[in-house]
Coordinates of N, CA, C and O in Angstrom, one line a residue:
P207 N 68.0 21.1 -42.7 CA 69.3 20.6 -42.2 C 69.2 19.0 -42.0 O 70.2 18.4 -42.1
E208 N 68.0 18.6 -41.6 CA 67.9 17.1 -41.4 C 67.6 16.3 -42.6 O 67.4 15.1 -42.6
G209 N 67.6 17.0 -43.8 CA 67.4 16.3 -45.0 C 65.9 16.1 -45.3 O 65.6 15.3 -46.3
V210 N 65.0 16.7 -44.6 CA 63.6 16.5 -44.8 C 63.2 17.5 -45.9 O 63.5 18.7 -45.9
P211 N 62.5 17.0 -47.0 CA 62.0 17.9 -48.1 C 61.1 19.0 -47.5 O 60.3 18.7 -46.7
S212 N 61.3 20.2 -48.0 CA 60.5 21.3 -47.6 C 60.1 22.3 -48.7 O 59.5 23.3 -48.4
G213 N 60.4 21.9 -49.9 CA 60.2 22.8 -51.0 C 58.7 23.2 -51.2 O 58.3 24.3 -51.5
A214 N 57.8 22.2 -51.1 CA 56.4 22.5 -51.3 C 55.9 23.3 -50.1 O 55.1 24.3 -50.3
V215 N 56.3 23.0 -48.9 CA 55.9 23.9 -47.7 C 56.4 25.3 -47.9 O 55.6 26.2 -47.8
Y216 N 57.6 25.4 -48.3 CA 58.2 26.8 -48.6 C 57.4 27.5 -49.7 O 57.0 28.7 -49.5
G217 N 57.1 26.8 -50.8 CA 56.4 27.5 -51.9 C 55.0 27.9 -51.5 O 54.6 29.0 -51.8
V218 N 54.3 27.0 -50.9 CA 52.9 27.3 -50.5 C 52.8 28.5 -49.5 O 52.0 29.4 -49.6
M219 N 53.7 28.4 -48.5 CA 53.7 29.4 -47.5 C 54.1 30.8 -48.1 O 53.6 31.8 -47.7
N220 N 55.1 30.8 -49.0 CA 55.4 32.0 -49.7 C 54.3 32.6 -50.5 O 54.1 33.8 -50.5
M221 N 53.6 31.7 -51.2 CA 52.4 32.1 -52.0 C 51.4 32.8 -51.0 O 50.8 33.8 -51.3
L222 N 51.1 32.1 -49.9 CA 50.1 32.7 -49.0 C 50.6 34.0 -48.4 O 49.8 35.0 -48.2
R223 N 51.8 34.1 -48.1 CA 52.4 35.4 -47.6 C 52.2 36.5 -48.6 O 51.8 37.6 -48.2
R224 N 52.5 36.2 -49.8 CA 52.4 37.2 -50.9 C 50.9 37.6 -51.1 O 50.6 38.8 -51.3
L225 N 50.0 36.6 -51.0 CA 48.6 36.9 -51.1 C 48.1 37.9 -49.9 O 47.4 38.8 -50.2
D226 N 48.6 37.6 -48.7 CA 48.3 38.5 -47.6 C 48.8 39.9 -47.8 O 48.2 40.8 -47.5
Q227 N 50.0 40.0 -48.4 CA 50.6 41.3 -48.7 C 49.8 42.0 -49.8 O 49.5 43.2 -49.7
D228 N 49.5 41.3 -50.9 CA 48.9 42.0 -52.0 C 47.4 42.2 -51.8 O 46.8 43.1 -52.4
Y229 N 46.7 41.4 -51.0 CA 45.3 41.5 -50.7 C 45.0 41.4 -49.2 O 44.5 40.5 -48.7
P230 N 45.5 42.5 -48.5 CA 45.4 42.4 -47.0 C 44.0 42.3 -46.4 O 43.9 41.8 -45.3
D231 N 43.0 42.7 -47.2 CA 41.6 42.6 -46.6 C 40.9 41.3 -47.1 O 39.7 41.2 -46.8
A232 N 41.6 40.5 -47.9 CA 40.9 39.3 -48.4 C 40.7 38.2 -47.4 O 41.5 38.1 -46.5
E233 N 39.7 37.5 -47.6 CA 39.4 36.3 -46.8 C 40.0 35.1 -47.6 O 39.6 34.9 -48.7
I234 N 41.0 34.5 -47.1 CA 41.7 33.4 -47.8 C 41.3 32.1 -47.3 O 41.2 31.9 -46.1
V235 N 40.9 31.2 -48.2 CA 40.6 29.8 -47.9 C 41.5 28.9 -48.7 O 41.7 29.1 -49.9
V236 N 42.1 28.0 -48.0 CA 43.1 27.0 -48.7 C 42.3 25.7 -48.8 O 41.8 25.2 -47.9
V237 N 42.4 25.2 -50.1 CA 41.6 24.0 -50.4 C 42.6 22.9 -50.9 O 43.5 23.2 -51.8
F238 N 42.5 21.7 -50.4 CA 43.3 20.6 -50.8 C 42.4 19.4 -51.2 O 41.3 19.3 -50.7
D239 N 43.0 18.6 -52.1 CA 42.3 17.3 -52.4 C 42.3 16.4 -51.2 O 43.3 16.4 -50.4
P240 N 41.3 15.6 -51.1 CA 41.3 14.6 -50.0 C 42.2 13.4 -50.4 O 42.4 13.2 -51.6
P241 N 42.6 12.6 -49.5 CA 43.3 11.4 -49.9 C 42.3 10.4 -50.6 O 41.2 10.4 -50.3
G242 N 42.8 9.7 -51.5 CA 42.0 8.6 -52.2 C 41.2 9.2 -53.3 O 41.3 10.3 -53.7
P243 N 40.4 8.3 -53.9 CA 39.6 8.6 -55.1 C 38.5 9.6 -54.8 O 38.1 9.7 -53.6
T244 N 38.0 10.3 -55.8 CA 36.9 11.3 -55.6 C 35.8 10.8 -56.4 O 35.9 9.8 -57.2
V245 N 34.7 11.5 -56.4 CA 33.5 11.2 -57.2 C 33.8 11.2 -58.7 O 33.1 10.5 -59.4
R246 N 34.8 12.0 -59.0 CA 35.1 12.1 -60.5 C 35.6 10.7 -60.9 O 35.4 10.3 -62.1
H247 N 36.3 10.0 -60.1 CA 36.8 8.6 -60.4 C 35.6 7.7 -60.6 O 35.7 6.7 -61.4
N248 N 34.5 7.9 -59.9 CA 33.3 7.0 -60.1 C 32.6 7.3 -61.4 O 32.1 6.4 -62.0
I249 N 32.7 8.6 -61.8 CA 32.1 9.0 -63.1 C 32.9 8.5 -64.3 O 32.4 8.0 -65.2
F250 N 34.2 8.6 -64.1 CA 35.1 8.3 -65.2 C 36.3 7.5 -64.6 O 37.3 8.2 -64.1
P251 N 36.3 6.2 -64.5 CA 37.3 5.4 -63.8 C 38.7 5.7 -64.3 O 39.7 5.6 -63.6
A252 N 38.9 6.1 -65.6 CA 40.2 6.4 -66.1 C 40.7 7.8 -65.7 O 41.9 8.2 -66.1
Y253 N 39.9 8.5 -65.0 CA 40.3 9.9 -64.6 C 41.7 9.8 -63.9 O 41.9 9.1 -62.9
K254 N 42.6 10.6 -64.4 CA 44.0 10.7 -63.8 C 44.7 9.4 -63.7 O 45.7 9.3 -63.0
A255 N 44.3 8.4 -64.5 CA 44.9 7.1 -64.4 C 46.3 7.1 -65.0 O 47.1 6.3 -64.7
N256 N 46.7 8.2 -65.7 CA 48.0 8.3 -66.3 C 49.0 8.9 -65.3 O 50.2 8.9 -65.5
R257 N 48.5 9.3 -64.1 CA 49.4 9.9 -63.1 C 49.9 8.8 -62.2 O 49.2 8.0 -61.7
G258 N 51.2 8.9 -61.9 CA 51.7 8.0 -60.9 C 51.4 8.4 -59.5 O 50.8 9.4 -59.2
K259 N 51.9 7.6 -58.6 CA 51.8 7.9 -57.2 C 52.5 9.2 -56.8 O 53.5 9.5 -57.5
M260 N 52.0 9.9 -55.9 CA 52.6 11.2 -55.4 C 54.0 10.8 -55.0 O 54.2 9.9 -54.2
P261 N 55.0 11.6 -55.4 CA 56.4 11.3 -55.0 C 56.5 11.4 -53.5 O 55.9 12.3 -52.8
D262 N 57.4 10.6 -52.9 CA 57.6 10.5 -51.5 C 58.0 11.9 -50.9 O 57.6 12.3 -49.8
D263 N 58.9 12.6 -51.7 CA 59.4 13.8 -51.1 C 58.3 14.9 -51.1 O 58.5 15.9 -50.4
L264 N 57.2 14.7 -51.8 CA 56.1 15.6 -51.7 C 55.1 15.1 -50.7 O 54.6 15.9 -49.8
S265 N 54.8 13.8 -50.7 CA 53.8 13.3 -49.8 C 54.1 13.5 -48.3 O 53.3 13.8 -47.5
V266 N 55.4 13.5 -48.0 CA 55.8 13.7 -46.6 C 55.6 15.2 -46.1 O 55.7 15.5 -44.9
Q267 N 55.4 16.1 -47.1 CA 55.2 17.5 -46.8 C 53.7 17.9 -46.5 O 53.4 18.9 -46.0
I268 N 52.8 17.0 -46.9 CA 51.4 17.3 -46.9 C 50.9 17.6 -45.5 O 50.3 18.6 -45.2
A269 N 51.1 16.6 -44.6 CA 50.6 16.8 -43.2 C 51.3 18.0 -42.5 O 50.6 18.8 -41.9
P270 N 52.6 18.2 -42.6 CA 53.2 19.4 -42.0 C 52.6 20.7 -42.6 O 52.4 21.7 -41.9
L271 N 52.4 20.7 -43.9 CA 51.8 21.8 -44.6 C 50.4 22.1 -44.0 O 50.1 23.3 -43.8
H272 N 49.6 21.1 -43.9 CA 48.3 21.3 -43.3 C 48.4 21.9 -41.9 O 47.6 22.9 -41.6
R273 N 49.3 21.4 -41.1 CA 49.4 21.9 -39.7 C 49.9 23.4 -39.8 O 49.4 24.2 -39.0
L274 N 50.8 23.7 -40.6 CA 51.3 25.1 -40.7 C 50.2 26.0 -41.2 O 50.1 27.2 -40.7
I275 N 49.4 25.6 -42.2 CA 48.3 26.4 -42.7 C 47.4 26.7 -41.6 O 47.0 27.9 -41.4
R276 N 47.0 25.7 -40.9 CA 46.0 25.9 -39.7 C 46.7 26.8 -38.7 O 46.0 27.7 -38.1
A277 N 48.0 26.6 -38.4 CA 48.6 27.4 -37.3 C 48.7 28.8 -37.7 O 48.7 29.7 -36.8
K278 N 48.8 29.1 -39.0 CA 48.9 30.5 -39.5 C 47.5 31.1 -39.5 O 47.3 32.3 -39.8
G279 N 46.4 30.3 -39.2 CA 45.1 30.9 -39.1 C 44.2 30.8 -40.4 O 43.1 31.4 -40.4
Y280 N 44.7 30.2 -41.4 CA 44.0 30.0 -42.6 C 43.0 28.9 -42.5 O 43.3 27.8 -42.0
P281 N 41.7 29.1 -43.0 CA 40.8 27.9 -43.0 C 41.4 26.9 -44.1 O 41.7 27.3 -45.2
L282 N 41.4 25.6 -43.7 CA 41.9 24.6 -44.6 C 40.6 23.7 -44.9 O 40.0 23.2 -43.9
C283 N 40.3 23.6 -46.1 CA 39.1 22.9 -46.5 C 39.5 21.7 -47.3 O 40.1 21.8 -48.4
I284 N 39.1 20.5 -46.8 CA 39.3 19.2 -47.5 C 38.0 18.5 -47.3 O 37.5 18.2 -46.2
V285 N 37.3 18.3 -48.4 CA 36.0 17.6 -48.4 C 36.2 16.2 -48.9 O 36.6 15.9 -50.0
P286 N 35.8 15.2 -48.1 CA 36.0 13.8 -48.5 C 35.3 13.5 -49.8 O 34.2 14.0 -50.1
E287 N 36.0 12.8 -50.6 CA 35.6 12.3 -52.0 C 35.3 13.4 -53.0 O 34.8 13.2 -54.1
Q288 N 35.6 14.7 -52.6 CA 35.4 15.8 -53.5 C 36.7 16.4 -53.9 O 37.5 16.8 -53.1
E289 N 37.0 16.5 -55.2 CA 38.2 17.1 -55.7 C 38.3 18.6 -55.3 O 37.2 19.3 -55.3
A290 N 39.5 19.0 -55.0 CA 39.6 20.4 -54.6 C 39.1 21.4 -55.6 O 38.5 22.4 -55.3
D291 N 39.2 21.0 -56.9 CA 38.7 21.9 -58.0 C 37.2 22.2 -57.8 O 36.7 23.3 -58.0
D292 N 36.5 21.1 -57.5 CA 35.0 21.2 -57.4 C 34.7 22.0 -56.1 O 33.7 22.8 -56.1
V293 N 35.4 21.8 -55.0 CA 35.2 22.6 -53.8 C 35.5 24.1 -54.1 O 34.7 25.0 -53.7
I294 N 36.6 24.4 -54.8 CA 36.9 25.8 -55.1 C 35.9 26.4 -55.9 O 35.5 27.5 -55.7
G295 N 35.4 25.7 -56.9 CA 34.3 26.2 -57.8 C 33.1 26.5 -57.0 O 32.4 27.6 -57.2
T296 N 32.7 25.6 -56.1 CA 31.5 25.8 -55.3 C 31.7 27.0 -54.3 O 30.8 27.8 -54.2
L297 N 32.8 27.1 -53.7 CA 33.1 28.2 -52.8 C 33.1 29.5 -53.6 O 32.5 30.5 -53.1
A298 N 33.7 29.5 -54.7 CA 33.7 30.8 -55.5 C 32.3 31.2 -55.9 O 32.0 32.4 -55.7
R299 N 31.5 30.3 -56.3 CA 30.1 30.7 -56.6 C 29.3 31.2 -55.4 O 28.6 32.1 -55.4
L300 N 29.5 30.5 -54.2 CA 28.9 30.9 -53.0 C 29.3 32.3 -52.6 O 28.5 33.2 -52.2
Y301 N 30.6 32.6 -52.7 CA 31.1 33.9 -52.3 C 30.6 35.0 -53.3 O 30.2 36.1 -52.8
V302 N 30.5 34.7 -54.6 CA 29.9 35.7 -55.5 C 28.5 35.9 -55.2 O 28.0 37.1 -55.2
Q303 N 27.7 34.9 -54.9 CA 26.3 35.0 -54.5 C 26.1 35.9 -53.3 O 25.1 36.6 -53.1
S304 N 27.1 35.9 -52.4 CA 27.0 36.7 -51.2 C 27.5 38.2 -51.5 O 27.6 39.0 -50.6
G305 N 27.9 38.5 -52.7 CA 28.4 39.8 -53.1 C 29.8 40.0 -53.1 O 30.3 41.2 -53.3
A306 N 30.6 39.0 -53.0 CA 32.1 39.1 -52.9 C 32.7 39.1 -54.3 O 32.2 38.5 -55.2
M307 N 33.9 39.6 -54.4 CA 34.7 39.5 -55.6 C 35.7 38.3 -55.2 O 36.2 38.3 -54.1
V308 N 35.9 37.4 -56.1 CA 36.7 36.2 -55.9 C 38.0 36.2 -56.7 O 37.9 36.4 -58.0
I309 N 39.1 35.9 -56.1 CA 40.3 35.6 -56.9 C 40.7 34.2 -56.6 O 40.9 33.8 -55.4
I310 N 40.8 33.4 -57.6 CA 41.2 32.0 -57.4 C 42.7 31.9 -57.8 O 43.1 32.3 -58.9
C311 N 43.5 31.5 -56.8 CA 44.9 31.5 -57.0 C 45.3 30.1 -57.5 O 45.3 29.1 -56.8
T312 N 45.6 30.0 -58.8 CA 45.9 28.7 -59.5 C 46.5 28.9 -60.8 O 46.4 30.0 -61.4
G313 N 47.2 27.9 -61.3 CA 47.7 27.9 -62.7 C 46.9 26.9 -63.5 O 47.2 26.6 -64.7
D314 N 45.8 26.3 -62.9 CA 45.0 25.3 -63.6 C 44.1 25.9 -64.6 O 43.2 26.7 -64.2
K315 N 44.2 25.5 -65.8 CA 43.4 26.0 -66.9 C 41.9 25.7 -66.7 O 41.0 26.4 -67.3
D316 N 41.6 24.7 -66.0 CA 40.2 24.3 -65.9 C 39.4 25.4 -65.2 O 38.2 25.5 -65.4
F317 N 40.0 26.2 -64.4 CA 39.3 27.3 -63.7 C 38.9 28.4 -64.6 O 38.1 29.3 -64.2
A318 N 39.4 28.5 -65.8 CA 39.1 29.6 -66.7 C 37.6 29.6 -67.0 O 37.0 30.6 -67.3
Q319 N 36.9 28.4 -66.8 CA 35.5 28.4 -67.1 C 34.7 29.2 -66.0 O 33.5 29.5 -66.3
L320 N 35.3 29.5 -64.9 CA 34.6 30.2 -63.8 C 34.7 31.7 -63.9 O 34.0 32.5 -63.3
V321 N 35.7 32.1 -64.8 CA 36.0 33.6 -64.8 C 34.7 34.3 -65.3 O 34.1 34.0 -66.3
C322 N 34.5 35.4 -64.6 CA 33.3 36.3 -65.0 C 33.6 37.7 -64.3 O 34.8 37.9 -63.9
E323 N 32.7 38.5 -64.3 CA 32.9 39.8 -63.8 C 33.4 39.8 -62.3 O 34.2 40.6 -61.9
D324 N 32.9 38.8 -61.6 CA 33.2 38.7 -60.2 C 34.3 37.7 -59.8 O 34.6 37.5 -58.6
I325 N 34.8 36.9 -60.8 CA 35.8 35.9 -60.5 C 37.0 36.0 -61.5 O 36.7 36.0 -62.7
I326 N 38.2 36.2 -60.9 CA 39.4 36.2 -61.8 C 40.3 35.2 -61.3 O 40.2 34.7 -60.1
L327 N 41.3 34.9 -62.1 CA 42.3 33.9 -61.7 C 43.7 34.6 -61.5 O 44.0 35.5 -62.3
L328 N 44.4 34.2 -60.6 CA 45.7 34.7 -60.3 C 46.7 33.5 -60.3 O 46.6 32.6 -59.5
D329 N 47.6 33.5 -61.2 CA 48.7 32.5 -61.3 C 49.9 33.1 -60.7 O 50.6 33.9 -61.4
T330 N 50.2 32.8 -59.5 CA 51.4 33.5 -58.8 C 52.7 32.9 -59.4 O 53.7 33.6 -59.3
M331 N 52.7 31.8 -60.0 CA 53.9 31.2 -60.6 C 54.4 32.0 -61.8 O 55.5 32.1 -62.1
R332 N 53.4 32.4 -62.5 CA 53.7 33.2 -63.8 C 53.4 34.7 -63.6 O 53.5 35.4 -64.6
D333 N 52.9 35.1 -62.4 CA 52.6 36.5 -62.1 C 51.6 37.0 -63.2 O 51.7 38.0 -63.8
Q334 N 50.5 36.2 -63.4 CA 49.5 36.4 -64.4 C 48.1 36.5 -63.8 O 47.7 35.6 -63.0
L335 N 47.4 37.5 -64.1 CA 46.0 37.7 -63.7 C 45.1 37.5 -64.9 O 45.3 38.2 -66.0
L336 N 44.1 36.7 -64.8 CA 43.2 36.4 -66.0 C 41.8 36.8 -65.6 O 41.1 36.2 -64.7
D337 N 41.3 37.9 -66.3 CA 39.9 38.2 -66.3 C 39.3 37.6 -67.5 O 39.9 36.8 -68.3
E338 N 38.0 38.1 -67.8 CA 37.3 37.5 -69.0 C 38.1 37.8 -70.3 O 38.3 36.9 -71.2
R339 N 38.7 39.0 -70.4 CA 39.4 39.3 -71.6 C 40.7 38.5 -71.7 O 41.1 38.0 -72.7
G340 N 41.4 38.3 -70.5 CA 42.6 37.5 -70.4 C 42.4 36.1 -70.8 O 43.2 35.5 -71.5
V341 N 41.2 35.5 -70.4 CA 40.9 34.1 -70.8 C 40.8 34.0 -72.3 O 41.3 33.1 -73.0
Y342 N 40.1 35.0 -72.9 CA 39.9 35.0 -74.4 C 41.3 35.1 -75.1 O 41.5 34.5 -76.1
Q343 N 42.1 36.0 -74.6 CA 43.4 36.2 -75.2 C 44.3 35.0 -75.1 O 45.0 34.6 -76.0
K344 N 44.2 34.3 -74.0 CA 45.0 33.1 -73.7 C 44.5 31.9 -74.5 O 45.3 31.1 -75.1
F345 N 43.2 31.6 -74.5 CA 42.7 30.4 -75.1 C 42.0 30.6 -76.5 O 41.7 29.7 -77.2
G346 N 41.6 31.9 -76.8 CA 40.8 32.1 -78.0 C 39.4 31.9 -77.9 O 38.6 31.9 -78.9
V347 N 38.9 31.5 -76.7 CA 37.4 31.3 -76.5 C 37.1 32.1 -75.2 O 37.9 32.5 -74.4
H348 N 35.8 32.3 -75.1 CA 35.3 33.0 -73.9 C 35.2 32.0 -72.7 O 35.1 30.8 -72.9
P349 N 35.2 32.5 -71.5 CA 35.1 31.7 -70.3 C 34.0 30.6 -70.4 O 34.2 29.5 -70.0
H350 N 32.8 31.1 -70.8 CA 31.7 30.1 -70.9 C 31.9 29.0 -71.9 O 31.1 28.0 -71.9
Q351 N 32.9 29.2 -72.8 CA 33.2 28.1 -73.8 C 34.3 27.2 -73.4 O 34.6 26.2 -74.1
I352 N 34.9 27.4 -72.3 CA 36.1 26.6 -71.8 C 35.7 25.2 -71.7 O 36.5 24.3 -72.1
V353 N 34.6 24.9 -71.1 CA 34.2 23.5 -70.9 C 34.1 22.8 -72.3 O 34.7 21.7 -72.5
D354 N 33.5 23.4 -73.3 CA 33.4 22.8 -74.6 C 34.8 22.7 -75.3 O 35.1 21.7 -75.9
Y355 N 35.6 23.7 -75.1 CA 36.9 23.8 -75.6 C 37.7 22.6 -75.1 O 38.4 21.8 -75.9
L356 N 37.7 22.4 -73.8 CA 38.4 21.3 -73.2 C 37.8 19.9 -73.6 O 38.6 18.9 -73.7
A357 N 36.5 19.9 -73.7 CA 35.9 18.6 -74.2 C 36.4 18.3 -75.6 O 36.6 17.1 -75.9
L358 N 36.6 19.3 -76.4 CA 37.1 19.0 -77.8 C 38.5 18.6 -77.9 O 38.9 17.7 -78.5
I359 N 39.4 19.3 -77.1 CA 40.8 19.0 -77.2 C 41.3 18.0 -76.2 O 42.4 17.4 -76.4
G360 N 40.5 17.7 -75.2 CA 40.9 16.8 -74.2 C 41.8 17.4 -73.2 O 42.2 18.6 -73.3
D361 N 42.2 16.6 -72.2 CA 43.2 17.1 -71.2 C 44.1 15.9 -70.8 O 43.7 15.1 -70.0
T362 N 45.3 15.9 -71.3 CA 46.2 14.8 -71.0 C 46.6 14.7 -69.5 O 46.8 13.7 -69.0
S363 N 46.6 15.9 -68.9 CA 47.0 15.9 -67.5 C 46.0 15.1 -66.6 O 46.3 14.6 -65.6
D364 N 44.7 15.1 -67.0 CA 43.7 14.4 -66.3 C 43.3 13.1 -67.0 O 42.3 12.4 -66.5
N365 N 43.9 12.8 -68.1 CA 43.6 11.6 -68.8 C 42.2 11.6 -69.4 O 41.5 10.6 -69.5
I366 N 41.8 12.8 -69.9 CA 40.5 13.0 -70.5 C 40.7 13.1 -72.0 O 41.4 14.0 -72.5
P367 N 40.1 12.1 -72.7 CA 40.3 12.1 -74.2 C 39.5 13.2 -74.8 O 38.4 13.6 -74.3
G368 N 40.0 13.8 -75.9 CA 39.2 14.8 -76.6 C 38.7 14.2 -77.9 O 38.7 12.9 -78.0
V369 N 38.3 15.0 -78.8 CA 37.9 14.5 -80.1 C 39.1 14.2 -81.0 O 40.0 15.1 -81.0
M370 N 39.2 13.1 -81.6 CA 40.3 12.7 -82.3 C 40.7 13.7 -83.4 O 39.8 14.2 -84.1
K371 N 41.9 14.1 -83.4 CA 42.5 15.0 -84.4 C 42.0 16.5 -84.2 O 42.1 17.3 -85.2
V372 N 41.4 16.8 -83.1 CA 41.0 18.2 -82.8 C 41.9 18.7 -81.8 O 42.0 18.3 -80.6
G373 N 42.6 19.8 -82.2 CA 43.5 20.5 -81.3 C 43.0 21.9 -81.0 O 41.9 22.2 -81.4
P374 N 43.8 22.7 -80.3 CA 43.3 24.0 -79.9 C 42.8 24.9 -81.1 O 41.8 25.6 -81.0
K375 N 43.6 24.9 -82.2 CA 43.2 25.7 -83.3 C 41.8 25.3 -83.9 O 41.0 26.2 -84.2
T376 N 41.6 24.1 -84.1 CA 40.3 23.6 -84.6 C 39.2 23.9 -83.6 O 38.1 24.3 -84.0
A377 N 39.5 23.6 -82.3 CA 38.4 23.9 -81.3 C 38.0 25.3 -81.3 O 36.8 25.7 -81.2
V378 N 39.0 26.2 -81.3 CA 38.7 27.7 -81.3 C 37.9 28.0 -82.6 O 36.9 28.8 -82.5
K379 N 38.3 27.5 -83.7 CA 37.6 27.8 -85.0 C 36.1 27.3 -84.9 O 35.2 28.1 -85.3
W380 N 35.9 26.1 -84.5 CA 34.6 25.6 -84.4 C 33.7 26.3 -83.4 O 32.6 26.6 -83.6
L381 N 34.3 26.7 -82.2 CA 33.5 27.4 -81.2 C 33.2 28.8 -81.7 O 32.2 29.4 -81.4
A382 N 34.1 29.4 -82.4 CA 33.9 30.8 -83.0 C 32.7 30.7 -84.0 O 31.9 31.6 -84.1
T383 N 32.7 29.6 -84.8 CA 31.7 29.4 -85.8 C 30.4 29.0 -85.3 O 29.3 29.6 -85.6
Y384 N 30.4 28.0 -84.4 CA 29.1 27.4 -83.9 C 28.7 27.8 -82.5 O 27.6 27.5 -82.1
G385 N 29.6 28.3 -81.7 CA 29.2 28.8 -80.4 C 29.4 27.8 -79.2 O 29.9 28.2 -78.2
D386 N 29.0 26.6 -79.4 CA 29.1 25.6 -78.4 C 29.1 24.2 -78.9 O 28.9 24.0 -80.1
L387 N 29.4 23.3 -78.1 CA 29.6 21.9 -78.4 C 28.3 21.3 -79.0 O 28.3 20.6 -80.0
A388 N 27.1 21.7 -78.4 CA 25.8 21.2 -78.9 C 25.6 21.6 -80.3 O 25.1 20.8 -81.1
S389 N 26.0 22.8 -80.7 CA 25.7 23.3 -82.0 C 26.7 22.6 -83.0 O 26.4 22.4 -84.2
I390 N 27.9 22.3 -82.5 CA 28.9 21.6 -83.4 C 28.4 20.3 -83.7 O 28.4 19.8 -84.9

């Protein structure tokens, strides 16, 4: 009513509510990017350079969202200088090592590289669950080939260049033929 943007808060909290309903016994950890650059920017200075500043109507929702997540009892994990993707990947591997099954709730294709018998992806926006077979059906490569696939085609959303004139079809064909980037 006061004109304060709340769409992101509403969306994230609905997603968490749904996860609680669908997976009542799950331990949920919420991970956010830290403010400022991450170690990925040190490795590749052009990383995400094509992205503009976070829109004001979204940035004003971050602090209230963090407070609400904590108030609802969810662990909120923000690691200085570490991108949320890397934190999520690390947590997923640690949980699997402890014997847990992991569901990563994301629509980010980068996480397909983590999919295995004990890690699956859930995209609540598309109501899509990706296991190893699902990754292969979606991308045409196995989860262990996703890193090489993305290296070949690049990732415009992160400003990562691929191999010139190599798109998904060529990448899939080469990886099916040669197995990995080193063999190509």
